[in-house]
XYZ file of C-alpha atoms in Angstrom:
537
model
C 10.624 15.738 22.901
C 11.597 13.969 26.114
C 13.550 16.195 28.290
C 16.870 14.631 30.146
C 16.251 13.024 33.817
C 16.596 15.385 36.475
C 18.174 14.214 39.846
C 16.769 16.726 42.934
C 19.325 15.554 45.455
C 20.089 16.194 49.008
C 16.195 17.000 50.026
C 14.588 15.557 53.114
C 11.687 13.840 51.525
C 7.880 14.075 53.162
C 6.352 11.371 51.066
C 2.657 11.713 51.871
C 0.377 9.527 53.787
C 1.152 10.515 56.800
C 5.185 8.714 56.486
C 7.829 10.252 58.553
C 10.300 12.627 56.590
C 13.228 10.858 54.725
C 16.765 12.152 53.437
C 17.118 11.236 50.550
C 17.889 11.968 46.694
C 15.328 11.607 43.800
C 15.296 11.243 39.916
C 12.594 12.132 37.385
C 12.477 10.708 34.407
C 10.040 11.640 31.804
C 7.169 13.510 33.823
C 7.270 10.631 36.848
C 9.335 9.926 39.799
C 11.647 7.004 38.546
C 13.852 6.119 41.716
C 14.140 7.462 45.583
C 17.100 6.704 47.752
C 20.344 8.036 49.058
C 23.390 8.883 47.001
C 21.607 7.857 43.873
C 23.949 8.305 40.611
C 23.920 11.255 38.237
C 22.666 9.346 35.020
C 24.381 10.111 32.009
C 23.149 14.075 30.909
C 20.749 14.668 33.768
C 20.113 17.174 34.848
C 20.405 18.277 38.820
C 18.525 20.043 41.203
C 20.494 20.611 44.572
C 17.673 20.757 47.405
C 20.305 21.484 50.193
C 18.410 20.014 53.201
C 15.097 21.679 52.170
C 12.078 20.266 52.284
C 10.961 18.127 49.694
C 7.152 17.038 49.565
C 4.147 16.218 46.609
C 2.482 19.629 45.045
C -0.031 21.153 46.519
C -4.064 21.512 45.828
C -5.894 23.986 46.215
C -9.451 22.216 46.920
C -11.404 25.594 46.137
C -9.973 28.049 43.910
C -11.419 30.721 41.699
C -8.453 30.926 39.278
C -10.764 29.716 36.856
C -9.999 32.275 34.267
C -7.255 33.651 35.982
C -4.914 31.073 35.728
C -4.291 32.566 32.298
C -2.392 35.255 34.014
C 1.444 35.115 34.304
C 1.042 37.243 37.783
C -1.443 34.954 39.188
C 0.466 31.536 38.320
C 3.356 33.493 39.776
C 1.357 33.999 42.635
C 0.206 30.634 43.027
C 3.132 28.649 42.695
C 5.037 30.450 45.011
C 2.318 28.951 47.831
C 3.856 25.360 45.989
C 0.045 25.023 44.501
C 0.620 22.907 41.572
C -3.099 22.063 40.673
C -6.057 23.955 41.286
C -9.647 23.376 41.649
C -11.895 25.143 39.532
C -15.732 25.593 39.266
C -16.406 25.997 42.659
C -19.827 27.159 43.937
C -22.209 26.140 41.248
C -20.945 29.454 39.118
C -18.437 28.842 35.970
C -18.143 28.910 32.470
C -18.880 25.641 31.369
C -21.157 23.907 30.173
C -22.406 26.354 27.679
C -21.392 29.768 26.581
C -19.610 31.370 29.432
C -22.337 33.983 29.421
C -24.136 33.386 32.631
C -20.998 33.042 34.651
C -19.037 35.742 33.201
C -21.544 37.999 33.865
C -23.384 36.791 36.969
C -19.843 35.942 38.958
C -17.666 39.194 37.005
C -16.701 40.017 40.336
C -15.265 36.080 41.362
C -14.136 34.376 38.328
C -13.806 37.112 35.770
C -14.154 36.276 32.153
C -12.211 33.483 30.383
C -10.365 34.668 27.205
C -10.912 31.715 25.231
C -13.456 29.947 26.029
C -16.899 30.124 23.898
C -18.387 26.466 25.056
C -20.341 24.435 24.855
C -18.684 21.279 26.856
C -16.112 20.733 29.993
C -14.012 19.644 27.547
C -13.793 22.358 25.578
C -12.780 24.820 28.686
C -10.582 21.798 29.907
C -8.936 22.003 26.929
C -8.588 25.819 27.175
C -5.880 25.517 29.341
C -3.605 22.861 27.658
C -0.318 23.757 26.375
C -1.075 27.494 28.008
C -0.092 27.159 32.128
C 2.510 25.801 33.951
C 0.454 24.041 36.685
C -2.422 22.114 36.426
C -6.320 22.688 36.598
C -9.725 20.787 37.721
C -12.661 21.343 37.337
C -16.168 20.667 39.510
C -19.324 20.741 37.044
C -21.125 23.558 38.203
C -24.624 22.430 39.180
C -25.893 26.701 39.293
C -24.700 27.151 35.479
C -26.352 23.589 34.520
C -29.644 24.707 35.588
C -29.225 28.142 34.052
C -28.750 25.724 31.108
C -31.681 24.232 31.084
C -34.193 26.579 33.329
C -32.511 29.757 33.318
C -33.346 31.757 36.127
C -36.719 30.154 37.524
C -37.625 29.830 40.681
C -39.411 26.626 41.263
C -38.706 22.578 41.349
C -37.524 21.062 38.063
C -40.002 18.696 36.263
C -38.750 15.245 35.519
C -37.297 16.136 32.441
C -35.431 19.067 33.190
C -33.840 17.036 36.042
C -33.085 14.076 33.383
C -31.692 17.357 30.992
C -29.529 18.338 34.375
C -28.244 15.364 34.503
C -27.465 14.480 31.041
C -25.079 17.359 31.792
C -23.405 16.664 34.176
C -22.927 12.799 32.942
C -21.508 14.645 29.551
C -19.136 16.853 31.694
C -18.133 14.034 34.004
C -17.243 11.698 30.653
C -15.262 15.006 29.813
C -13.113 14.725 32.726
C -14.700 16.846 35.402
C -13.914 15.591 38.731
C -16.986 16.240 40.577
C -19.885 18.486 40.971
C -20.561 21.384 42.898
C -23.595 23.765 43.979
C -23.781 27.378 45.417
C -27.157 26.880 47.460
C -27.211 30.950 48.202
C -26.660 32.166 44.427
C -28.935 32.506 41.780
C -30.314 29.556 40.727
C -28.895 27.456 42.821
C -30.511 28.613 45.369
C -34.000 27.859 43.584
C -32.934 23.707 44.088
C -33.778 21.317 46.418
C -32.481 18.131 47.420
C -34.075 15.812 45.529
C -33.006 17.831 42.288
C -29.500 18.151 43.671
C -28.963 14.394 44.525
C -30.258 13.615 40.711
C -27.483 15.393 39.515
C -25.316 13.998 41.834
C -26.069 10.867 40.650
C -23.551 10.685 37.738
C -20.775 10.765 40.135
C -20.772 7.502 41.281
C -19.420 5.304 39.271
C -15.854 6.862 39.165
C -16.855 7.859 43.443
C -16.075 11.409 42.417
C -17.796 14.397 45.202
C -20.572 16.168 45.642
C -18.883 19.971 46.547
C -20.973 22.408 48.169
C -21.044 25.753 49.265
C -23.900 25.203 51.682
C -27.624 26.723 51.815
C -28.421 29.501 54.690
C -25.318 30.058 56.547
C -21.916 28.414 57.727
C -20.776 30.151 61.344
C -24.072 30.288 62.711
C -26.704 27.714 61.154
C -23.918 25.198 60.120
C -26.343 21.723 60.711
C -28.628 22.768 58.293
C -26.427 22.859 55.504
C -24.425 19.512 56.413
C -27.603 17.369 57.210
C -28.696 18.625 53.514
C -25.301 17.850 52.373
C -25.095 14.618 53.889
C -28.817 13.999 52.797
C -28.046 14.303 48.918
C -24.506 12.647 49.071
C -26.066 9.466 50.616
C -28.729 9.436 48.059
C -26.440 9.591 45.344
C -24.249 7.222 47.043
C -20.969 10.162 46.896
C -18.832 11.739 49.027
C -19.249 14.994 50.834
C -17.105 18.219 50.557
C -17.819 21.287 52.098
C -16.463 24.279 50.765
C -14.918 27.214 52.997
C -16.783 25.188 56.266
C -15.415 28.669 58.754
C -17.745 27.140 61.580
C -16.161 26.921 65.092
C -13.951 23.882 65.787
C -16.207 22.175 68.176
C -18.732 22.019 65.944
C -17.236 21.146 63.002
C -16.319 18.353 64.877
C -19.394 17.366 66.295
C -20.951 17.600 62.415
C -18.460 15.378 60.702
C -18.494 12.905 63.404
C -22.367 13.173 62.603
C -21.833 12.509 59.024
C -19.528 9.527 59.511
C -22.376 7.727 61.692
C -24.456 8.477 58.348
C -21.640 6.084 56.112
C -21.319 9.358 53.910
C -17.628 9.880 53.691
C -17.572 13.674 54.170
C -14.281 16.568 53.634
C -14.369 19.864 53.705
C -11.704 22.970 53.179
C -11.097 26.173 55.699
C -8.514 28.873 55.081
C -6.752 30.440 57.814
C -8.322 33.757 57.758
C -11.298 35.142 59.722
C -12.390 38.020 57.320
C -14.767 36.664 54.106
C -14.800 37.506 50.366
C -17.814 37.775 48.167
C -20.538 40.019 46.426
C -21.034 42.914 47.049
C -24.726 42.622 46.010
C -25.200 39.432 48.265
C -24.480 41.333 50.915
C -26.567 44.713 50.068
C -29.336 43.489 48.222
C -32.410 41.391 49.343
C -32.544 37.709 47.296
C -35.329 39.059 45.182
C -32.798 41.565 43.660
C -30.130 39.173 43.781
C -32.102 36.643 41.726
C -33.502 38.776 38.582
C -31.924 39.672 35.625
C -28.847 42.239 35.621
C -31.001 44.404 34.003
C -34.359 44.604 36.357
C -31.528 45.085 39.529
C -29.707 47.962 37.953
C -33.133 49.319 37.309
C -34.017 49.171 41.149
C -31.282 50.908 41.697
C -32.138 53.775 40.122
C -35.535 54.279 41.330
C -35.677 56.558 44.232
C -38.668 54.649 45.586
C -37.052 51.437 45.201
C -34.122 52.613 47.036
C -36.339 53.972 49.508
C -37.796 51.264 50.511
C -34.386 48.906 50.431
C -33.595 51.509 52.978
C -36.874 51.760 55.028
C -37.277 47.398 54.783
C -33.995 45.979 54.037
C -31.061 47.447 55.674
C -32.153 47.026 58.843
C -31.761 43.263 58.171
C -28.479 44.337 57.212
C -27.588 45.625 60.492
C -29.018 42.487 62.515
C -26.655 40.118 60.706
C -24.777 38.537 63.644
C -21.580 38.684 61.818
C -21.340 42.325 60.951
C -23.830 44.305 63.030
C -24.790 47.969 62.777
C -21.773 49.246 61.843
C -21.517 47.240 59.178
C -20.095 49.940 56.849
C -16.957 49.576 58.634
C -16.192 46.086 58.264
C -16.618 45.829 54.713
C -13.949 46.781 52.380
C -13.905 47.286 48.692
C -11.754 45.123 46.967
C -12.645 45.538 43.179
C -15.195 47.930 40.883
C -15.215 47.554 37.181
C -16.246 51.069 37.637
C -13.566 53.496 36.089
C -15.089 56.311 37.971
C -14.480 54.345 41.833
C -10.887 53.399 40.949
C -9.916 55.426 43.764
C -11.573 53.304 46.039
C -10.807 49.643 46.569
C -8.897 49.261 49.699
C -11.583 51.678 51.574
C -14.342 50.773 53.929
C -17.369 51.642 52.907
C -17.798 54.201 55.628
C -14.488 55.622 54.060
C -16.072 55.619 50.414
C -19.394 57.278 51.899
C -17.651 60.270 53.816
C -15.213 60.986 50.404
C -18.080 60.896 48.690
C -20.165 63.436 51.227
C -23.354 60.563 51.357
C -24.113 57.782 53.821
C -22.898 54.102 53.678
C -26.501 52.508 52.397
C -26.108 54.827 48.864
C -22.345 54.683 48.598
C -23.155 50.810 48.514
C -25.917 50.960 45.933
C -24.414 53.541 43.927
C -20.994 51.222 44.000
C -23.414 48.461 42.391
C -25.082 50.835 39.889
C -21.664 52.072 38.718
C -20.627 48.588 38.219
C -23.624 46.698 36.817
C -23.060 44.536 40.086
C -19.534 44.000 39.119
C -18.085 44.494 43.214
C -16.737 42.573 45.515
C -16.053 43.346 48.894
C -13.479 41.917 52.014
C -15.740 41.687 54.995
C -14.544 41.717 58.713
C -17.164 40.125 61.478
C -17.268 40.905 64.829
C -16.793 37.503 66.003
C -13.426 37.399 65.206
C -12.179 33.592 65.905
C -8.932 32.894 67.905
C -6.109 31.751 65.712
C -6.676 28.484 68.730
C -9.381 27.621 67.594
C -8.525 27.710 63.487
C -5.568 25.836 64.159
C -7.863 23.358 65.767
C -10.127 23.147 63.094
C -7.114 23.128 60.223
C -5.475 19.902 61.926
C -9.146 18.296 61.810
C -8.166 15.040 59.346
C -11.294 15.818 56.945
C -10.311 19.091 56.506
C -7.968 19.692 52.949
C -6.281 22.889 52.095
C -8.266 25.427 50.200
C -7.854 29.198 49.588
C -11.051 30.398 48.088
C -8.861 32.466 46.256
C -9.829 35.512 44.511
C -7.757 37.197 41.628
C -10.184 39.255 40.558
C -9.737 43.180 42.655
C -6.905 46.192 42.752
C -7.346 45.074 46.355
C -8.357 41.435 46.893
C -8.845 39.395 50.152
C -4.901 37.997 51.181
C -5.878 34.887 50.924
C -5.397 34.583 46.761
C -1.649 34.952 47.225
C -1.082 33.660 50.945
C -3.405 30.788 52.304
C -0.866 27.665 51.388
C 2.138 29.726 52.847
C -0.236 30.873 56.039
C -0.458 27.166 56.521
C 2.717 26.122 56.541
C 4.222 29.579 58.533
C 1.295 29.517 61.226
C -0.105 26.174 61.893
C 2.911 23.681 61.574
C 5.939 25.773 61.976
C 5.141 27.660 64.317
C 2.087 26.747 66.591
C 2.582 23.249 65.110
C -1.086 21.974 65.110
C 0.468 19.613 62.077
C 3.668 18.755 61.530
C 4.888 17.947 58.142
C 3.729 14.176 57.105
C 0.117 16.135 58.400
C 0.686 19.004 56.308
C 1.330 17.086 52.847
C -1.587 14.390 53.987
C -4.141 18.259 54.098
C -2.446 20.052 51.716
C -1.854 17.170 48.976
C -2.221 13.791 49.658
C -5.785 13.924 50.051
C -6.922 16.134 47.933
C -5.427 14.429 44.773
C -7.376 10.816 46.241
C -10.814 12.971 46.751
C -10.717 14.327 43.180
C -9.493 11.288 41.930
C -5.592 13.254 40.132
C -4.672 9.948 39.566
C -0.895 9.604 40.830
C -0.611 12.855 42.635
C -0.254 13.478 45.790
C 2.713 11.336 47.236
C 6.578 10.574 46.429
C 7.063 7.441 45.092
C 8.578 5.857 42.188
C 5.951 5.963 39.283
C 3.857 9.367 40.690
C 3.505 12.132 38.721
C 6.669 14.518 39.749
C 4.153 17.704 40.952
C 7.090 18.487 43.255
C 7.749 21.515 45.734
C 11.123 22.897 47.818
C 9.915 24.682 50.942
C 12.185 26.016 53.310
C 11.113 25.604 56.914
C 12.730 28.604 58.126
C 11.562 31.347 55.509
C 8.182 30.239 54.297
C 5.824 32.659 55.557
C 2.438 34.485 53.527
C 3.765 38.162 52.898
C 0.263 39.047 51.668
C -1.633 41.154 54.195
C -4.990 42.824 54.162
C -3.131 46.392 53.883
C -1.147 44.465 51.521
C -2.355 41.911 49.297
C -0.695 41.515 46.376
C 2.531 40.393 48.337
C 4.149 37.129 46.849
C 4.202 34.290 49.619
C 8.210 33.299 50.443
C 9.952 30.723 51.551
C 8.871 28.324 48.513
C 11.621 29.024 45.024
C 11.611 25.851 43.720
C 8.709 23.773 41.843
C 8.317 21.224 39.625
C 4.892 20.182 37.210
C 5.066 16.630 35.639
C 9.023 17.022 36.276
C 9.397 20.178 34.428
C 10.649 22.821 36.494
C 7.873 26.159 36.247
C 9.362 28.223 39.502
C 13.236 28.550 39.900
C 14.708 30.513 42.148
C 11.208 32.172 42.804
C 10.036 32.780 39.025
C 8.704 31.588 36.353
C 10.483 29.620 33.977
C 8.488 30.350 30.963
C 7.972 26.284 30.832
C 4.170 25.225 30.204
C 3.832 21.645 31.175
C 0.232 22.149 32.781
C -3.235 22.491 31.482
C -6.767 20.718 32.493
C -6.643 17.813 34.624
C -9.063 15.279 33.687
C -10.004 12.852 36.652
C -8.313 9.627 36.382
C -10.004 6.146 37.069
C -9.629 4.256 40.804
C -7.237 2.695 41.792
C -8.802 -1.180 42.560
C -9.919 -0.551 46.198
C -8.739 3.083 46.579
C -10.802 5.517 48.462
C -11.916 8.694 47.707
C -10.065 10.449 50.334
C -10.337 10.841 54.097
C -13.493 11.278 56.601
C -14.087 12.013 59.943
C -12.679 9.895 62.916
């Protein structure tokens, strides 16, 4: 059934690519933007949407998410669309459900992505098609280059022959012909972190006909080893003649700088995403436990675990490591922060340190942290602090870099999760162009839209104009702000009460609608001489 036109009127418009914000009035027709102008008329039974001066500009992506399964949730599309995040990108980090049975990632990545309902495999298309008919926003998804290899080579740890690379690859081609809009790899989980270049770049190799990206959560460290990673990055996306993205790229603004100017001189057009928060999110085990533990089976971990000698020597040969980590330090057990246990018997605890969780407990932080795991079966995941805590200066400088596209590494899984789930879009928008103003608003939709929906190839997403897809968000400048804190996280961002999917409106006056007009986003093809989104200057 086609629903009546809609005329949003009285908005100042921020039509994307970088073009100067216009008053005007605008009518949907059908799921796309029919007409723009002042004082259009009210066609006969439309319906109408009275902006009143707010600001009117293309949905937002989120260029890494881990709503994944999530998305499901009523609280977390709540959650999300009050940050005006109208399509998400899924199967970040090499980790997610598809393809195959969901297995590997819902146990390996429990503590990130959760497990999906529905899905029971075996293609992209079938957990593409998961979502159809089911969410009000819209999903993508990256073809997870850790759960292909699990696929094919479960969890070995050595180079793939040639026909295990040509079985990689045949899966990725079959998840790319599904729809998938690029591929991505987690080079420091299991077994990604088993691959080398030359594997990666054959798998990359699929992407190039449609000039879809290679997405990457970089090998050995981002803060302090960061040209490592992007020379390997930039290495495998030449070879497989793709573009670049790096995911959650938190090093310092100068160099980021200094590496994507790099990367341009290489002709590899290269992105990445940073939130706007200096603490992490991730496993508890992959900060606790050495690689070999982090790499074997659930089973031969747990078993560690229990052995006193085993734990004995993590304590007597691996902590120590621990507490030379230039991020965290010796006291280490103060800067990380429990934010979810499957554990029923640690419900108490998420929201403690674990120097907290070891004196309640009457031990010492090394076996409140392994017992945590045991509880769990590795199920954890922890908010970390560092000690080199950046200046908000010096994020703002690297958030108005033009490669660099909104992304919250968002994480619903947690009684206590890191803020940036429910507040990195609205952080944005409060800190960086309202109020320091490192980008003002045609920047803002350009980071936080416009180029994002060209990278991953969302077809017509991305701007206003007549014929895009209406993915459409009110923000008003003077109350959007992120309410979600890390006392706090579970506070719904404000400022944003009004948003549109495919012209159906899914958040009015700050909730849900009940309307469903979202589901998997397959890539679309080019444009004739449209490129895959922006580089470095």
């Amino acid at each position: 059934m086609t629903s009546a036109p809609l005329l949003l009127r009285s908005g100042l418009l921020v039509p994307g690519d970088g073009q100067a914000p216009v008053r005007a009035d605008l009518l949907i027709v059908g799921e796309s933007i029919a007409e723009i102008g002042e004082g259009l008329p009210v066609p006969p039974g439309a319906r109408i949407l009275e902006a009143d001066g707010r600001l009117v500009v293309p949905g937002f992506v989120d260029a890494h998410s881990h709503a994944d399964a999530a998305v499901l949730d009523p609280e977390v599309q709540l959650a999300v669309l009050r940050q005006g995040i109208t399509t998400v990108i899924a199967g970040q980090d090499g980790v997610s459900y598809a393809p195959g049975d969901g297995g590997y990632a819902s146990e390996y990545f429990a503590p990130i992505n959760g497990a999906h309902p529905t899905y029971r495999g075996p293609r992209v298309a079938d957990l593409l098609a998961s979502y159809d008919g089911r969410i009000p926003l819209s999903v993508a998804y990256l073809v997870p280059a850790g759960t292909v290899r699990h696929e094919v080579m479960g969890r070995t740890d050595r180079p793939a022959t040639a026909a295990e690379r040509e079985a990689m690859a045949a899966l990725v081609a079959e998840g790319i012909a599904d729809g998938a809009v690029g591929l991505s790899t987690g080079l420091d989980y299991v077994p990604g972190l088993f691959a080398g270049a030359e594997e990666i770049a054959a798998l990359a190799a699929p992407l190039a006909a449609g000039a879809l990206p290679y997405v990457t959560h970089m090998r050995g460290g981002y803060e302090h080893n960061a040209q490592v990673g992007v020379e390997e990055a930039v290495a495998i996306g030449a070879s497989a003649g793709v573009p670049v993205h790096i995911s959650h790229f938190h090093t310092p603004a100068s160099e980021a700088e200094r590496l994507m100017a790099w990367a341009q001189t290489r002709g590899v057009p290269t992105t990445f995403d940073a939130y706007p928060y200096t603490r992490g999110c991730s496993l508890l085990a992959m900060t606790m436990l050495p690689p070999a533990l982090n790499a074997a089976p659930v089973g031969e971990t747990l078993a560690a675990l229990r052995d006193p000698a085993a734990r004995a020597s993590l304590r007597r040969d691996w902590f120590p490591q621990v507490a030379q980590n230039p991020s965290l330090g010796p006291d280490w057990s103060e800067l990380i922060t429990l934010a979810h246990t499957s554990a029923s018997e640690h419900a108490w605890a998420p929201g403690l340190t674990l120097a907290e969780i070891a004196s309640r407990q009457g031990t010492d932080p090394i076996d409140a942290a392994l017992d945590l795991l045991l509880a769990a079966r590795l199920d954890v995941n922890v908010v970390m602090a560092v000690h080199d805590q950046r200046p908000v200066e010096d994020l703002g400088r690297l958030i108005a870099h033009p490669a660099h596209l909104g992304g919250s590494d968002g994480i619903f899984v947690g009684a206590h999760p890191h803020p940036r789930a429910r507040g990195t879009f609205a952080a944005y928008l409060a800190t960086y162009v309202c109020e320091r103003g490192d980008l003002d608003w045609p920047a803002a939709v350009q980071h936080l839209s416009t180029a994002a929906a060209d990278l991953f190839a969302l077809g017509d997403r991305g701007r206003l104009r007549p014929g895009a897809v209406a993915d459409i968000v009110l923000i008003d400048p003077g109350a959007v702000r992120e309410a979600a804190t890390y006392e706090e996280p579970l506070a719904l961002a404000e400022g944003i009460d009004d948003v549109l999917v495919g012209g159906v409106p899914v958040l009015a006056g700050g909730r849900l609608t009940g309307a469903l007009p979202g589901g998997g986003l397959r890539a679309a093809p080019r444009r004739p001489g449209a490129a895959p989104g922006p580089s470095a200057p």
